[in-house]
Amino acid sequence: QQQQQQQQQQQQQLNSNLLQYVTDVVTSSTSRRLGVGSILMNAIEKSAWDMGTRCLLLHVEADNDMALRFYKKLNYVHVG
């Protein structure tokens, strides 16, 4: 029974990691267009994938054209 509980806990942990939500990725204005944002996103993605995440959702304001272009460059798609 203890083994079954451990397996259930592991499955719950896996399920909770399948989807991660990124709210803010911010760089200073002097660091923009130097690859810092890409480095940050690569680290976020690697960490998420290592935890078993299969989908990252990003929150981006509709009028934030710079961020929208940045995420599109990284192959993210607009879904809503």
mmCIF file of C-alpha atoms in Angstrom:
data_model
loop_
_atom_site.group_PDB
_atom_site.id
_atom_site.type_symbol
_atom_site.label_atom_id
_atom_site.label_comp_id
_atom_site.label_asym_id
_atom_site.label_seq_id
_atom_site.Cartn_x
_atom_site.Cartn_y
_atom_site.Cartn_z
ATOM 1 C CA GLN A 1 0.000 0.000 0.000
ATOM 2 C CA GLN A 2 2.862 2.392 0.756
ATOM 3 C CA GLN A 3 4.301 1.774 -2.703
ATOM 4 C CA GLN A 4 0.911 2.508 -4.261
ATOM 5 C CA GLN A 5 0.686 5.799 -2.326
ATOM 6 C CA GLN A 6 4.164 6.756 -3.492
ATOM 7 C CA GLN A 7 3.210 6.024 -7.085
ATOM 8 C CA GLN A 8 0.058 8.139 -6.736
ATOM 9 C CA GLN A 9 2.085 11.015 -5.283
ATOM 10 C CA GLN A 10 4.596 10.766 -8.116
ATOM 11 C CA GLN A 11 1.777 10.779 -10.683
ATOM 12 C CA GLN A 12 0.168 13.814 -9.032
ATOM 13 C CA GLN A 13 3.507 15.625 -9.091
ATOM 14 C CA LEU A 14 3.980 14.761 -12.759
ATOM 15 C CA ASN A 15 0.460 15.937 -13.618
ATOM 16 C CA SER A 16 0.978 19.224 -11.787
ATOM 17 C CA ASN A 17 4.162 19.841 -13.791
ATOM 18 C CA LEU A 18 2.715 19.168 -17.250
ATOM 19 C CA LEU A 19 1.668 22.796 -17.631
ATOM 20 C CA GLN A 20 3.636 25.799 -16.374
ATOM 21 C CA TYR A 21 2.646 29.449 -16.557
ATOM 22 C CA VAL A 22 5.207 32.210 -17.174
ATOM 23 C CA THR A 23 3.952 35.644 -16.185
ATOM 24 C CA ASP A 24 6.970 37.927 -16.579
ATOM 25 C CA VAL A 25 10.324 37.794 -18.305
ATOM 26 C CA VAL A 26 11.912 41.199 -17.950
ATOM 27 C CA THR A 27 15.282 42.630 -18.923
ATOM 28 C CA SER A 28 16.569 46.128 -18.360
ATOM 29 C CA SER A 29 16.311 48.463 -21.320
ATOM 30 C CA THR A 30 20.127 48.464 -21.637
ATOM 31 C CA SER A 31 20.135 44.656 -21.938
ATOM 32 C CA ARG A 32 17.566 44.405 -24.713
ATOM 33 C CA ARG A 33 18.537 43.000 -28.096
ATOM 34 C CA LEU A 34 21.686 41.434 -26.608
ATOM 35 C CA GLY A 35 20.312 37.899 -26.234
ATOM 36 C CA VAL A 36 19.604 38.163 -22.501
ATOM 37 C CA GLY A 37 15.893 37.405 -22.939
ATOM 38 C CA SER A 38 16.681 34.366 -25.059
ATOM 39 C CA ILE A 39 19.113 33.109 -22.431
ATOM 40 C CA LEU A 40 16.451 33.565 -19.741
ATOM 41 C CA MET A 41 13.806 31.774 -21.794
ATOM 42 C CA ASN A 42 16.197 28.918 -22.582
ATOM 43 C CA ALA A 43 16.843 28.497 -18.841
ATOM 44 C CA ILE A 44 13.108 28.610 -18.074
ATOM 45 C CA GLU A 45 12.391 26.039 -20.786
ATOM 46 C CA LYS A 46 15.182 23.700 -19.668
ATOM 47 C CA SER A 47 14.052 23.873 -16.050
ATOM 48 C CA ALA A 48 10.441 23.248 -17.054
ATOM 49 C CA TRP A 49 11.288 20.307 -19.323
ATOM 50 C CA ASP A 50 13.513 18.803 -16.607
ATOM 51 C CA MET A 51 10.485 18.876 -14.262
ATOM 52 C CA GLY A 52 8.347 17.063 -16.831
ATOM 53 C CA THR A 53 6.543 20.107 -18.211
ATOM 54 C CA ARG A 54 5.148 19.671 -21.692
ATOM 55 C CA CYS A 55 3.478 23.047 -22.183
ATOM 56 C CA LEU A 56 4.469 26.581 -21.224
ATOM 57 C CA LEU A 57 1.817 29.277 -21.208
ATOM 58 C CA LEU A 58 2.985 32.867 -21.418
ATOM 59 C CA HIS A 59 1.074 35.913 -20.272
ATOM 60 C CA VAL A 60 1.710 38.822 -22.629
ATOM 61 C CA GLU A 61 -0.303 42.019 -22.850
ATOM 62 C CA ALA A 62 -1.958 42.332 -26.260
ATOM 63 C CA ASP A 63 -0.358 45.719 -26.889
ATOM 64 C CA ASN A 64 3.188 44.601 -25.991
ATOM 65 C CA ASP A 65 4.417 44.308 -29.573
ATOM 66 C CA MET A 66 8.061 43.904 -28.582
ATOM 67 C CA ALA A 67 7.295 40.908 -26.346
ATOM 68 C CA LEU A 68 4.965 39.363 -28.922
ATOM 69 C CA ARG A 69 7.686 39.581 -31.594
ATOM 70 C CA PHE A 70 10.244 38.160 -29.159
ATOM 71 C CA TYR A 71 8.132 35.101 -28.301
ATOM 72 C CA LYS A 72 7.207 34.562 -31.950
ATOM 73 C CA LYS A 73 10.942 34.535 -32.756
ATOM 74 C CA LEU A 74 11.279 31.750 -30.165
ATOM 75 C CA ASN A 75 8.526 29.789 -31.962
ATOM 76 C CA TYR A 76 5.769 30.389 -29.425
ATOM 77 C CA VAL A 77 2.289 30.662 -30.905
ATOM 78 C CA HIS A 78 -0.558 32.992 -30.002
ATOM 79 C CA VAL A 79 -3.540 30.994 -28.756
ATOM 80 C CA GLY A 80 -5.909 33.454 -27.183
#
